[in-house]
Amino acid sequence: MSTESRTQHVPDHVADQDATRLPTDVHPDALARENDGAAETVNPNRHLATAGGGLLLAGVALAAANMRPAVTSLASVLGEVRDSLGASSTWASVVTSVPTLCFGVAGIGAPLLARRMGINKVIGVSLAVLTAAMLLRTVGGPWTVLSGTVLVCAAIAMCNVLIPVVVKESFPTKVGMATALYTTAMAAGGSTGSALTPYLNSATGSWRLALATWAVVALAALCVWVPATARRSSARQVTASTGPRRSLMRSPLAWVITGYFALQSLVAYVVMGWLPEVFKGAGIDGTTAGMLLGLLLLVGVPINMVLPPLVTKTRSQSGWAIGLAVLTISGLLGLLLAPLTMPVVWALAIGIGMSAFPLALVLISLRTANAADTSSLSAMSQSIGYLIASFGPFLFGVLHDVTHQWSASLVVLLVVVAVQAVFGVIAGRPRTV
């Protein structure tokens, strides 16, 4: 682990001040790469501040808006899908585990494909695959739904790993702002997918049509991403895809960040995959349960909008990690002990606590000194983290099948959040990998 670096914390106002001390055509990150022996010293993305910047930001936002609806839309009608297909509870547990498992496995290959094809092209192809796969999983039986979900999540995994690299390299002095846009769009997409899908299911009388509707959002993202990145010549591709790289496997800090990412992902995908069923088990009707999940995700929209810029302005992020964990624990305890007393309050507390996800993304940027390290840490934390997290939804469902109640599953989840807080405290200390 390296000692604390002055480049590890890049608030917007500090970065802007530092930039004024350098020639206008050279960026601090470029100088850092020169000092490390990298070939490129001139910022390749100066033009993003002009014509291409706004369109690229829109492309990032739309791509992010597709990162959760594919998961939350299926979760909100999972019972109907299972009954319609005559599938088992084990099948449902596998389906809820597929997202994190695919995110881990496919995320490993994202940096390799990016170096071969270029980051922009990989994201574009992923959005095309996502559009097709969201339609595929609505036309067949249980295995088709499962196969389509695998493809959907593999495509999302590519974007999960690579979009933070685009943010770090293309908007280096505005990491907080760009990350806020990315995570806000993600939260908005997830909440909309959960809240609207039950209504679409009722309105159309078909869960297949309800799920297929979300392919339109993926197609819209693709239609913006292609022209936004077409303005960038091959010489101006994101340098992290081809620049010098180093393994972070021996960095204790990198492993701590990976652990934090894994545990917050495990909690998030358990909640997104199973919370409607937990509410139903407490006696709440299916439509209301879906709305509660939608509310839980919707509250993340304003939180995700303001949290990343605030986080980047604090020297340590440990306090943020503790506060978010306390909120999640409070909501889960309410759900465990008195689910029908204040279900809206429990959902809101859990939803705010799940803003640990944008905090994890910000930590990936703050704990790295350049885009190449950001790419390496993003790939490591997301691939390994999601693989670990993939066990969560499956075991949560299996534990319910064994005990025939949700109490044991919720207790285990409470323990996971407590451990997550410990990792967050360590990861929040200011230094770089």
PDB file of C-alpha atoms in Angstrom, residues 19 22-33 41-43 172-173:
ATOM      1  CA  ALA A  19      -5.398  23.122 -12.711  1.00  0.00           C
ATOM      2  CA  LEU A  22      -0.436  24.185 -15.028  1.00  0.00           C
ATOM      3  CA  PRO A  23      -0.305  24.937 -18.742  1.00  0.00           C
ATOM      4  CA  THR A  24      -3.789  24.989 -20.201  1.00  0.00           C
ATOM      5  CA  ASP A  25      -3.178  22.012 -22.487  1.00  0.00           C
ATOM      6  CA  VAL A  26      -1.817  19.696 -19.789  1.00  0.00           C
ATOM      7  CA  HIS A  27      -3.934  18.018 -17.099  1.00  0.00           C
ATOM      8  CA  PRO A  28      -2.551  16.975 -13.662  1.00  0.00           C
ATOM      9  CA  ASP A  29      -3.428  13.327 -14.356  1.00  0.00           C
ATOM     10  CA  ALA A  30      -1.437  13.538 -17.573  1.00  0.00           C
ATOM     11  CA  LEU A  31       1.596  14.802 -15.652  1.00  0.00           C
ATOM     12  CA  ALA A  32       1.189  11.974 -13.160  1.00  0.00           C
ATOM     13  CA  ARG A  33       1.230   9.473 -16.003  1.00  0.00           C
ATOM     14  CA  THR A  41       1.133  13.486 -21.215  1.00  0.00           C
ATOM     15  CA  VAL A  42      -1.402  15.674 -22.957  1.00  0.00           C
ATOM     16  CA  ASN A  43      -4.978  15.366 -21.820  1.00  0.00           C
ATOM     17  CA  PRO A 172     -11.143  14.125 -14.092  1.00  0.00           C
ATOM     18  CA  THR A 173     -11.830  17.426 -12.314  1.00  0.00           C
TER      19      THR A 173
END
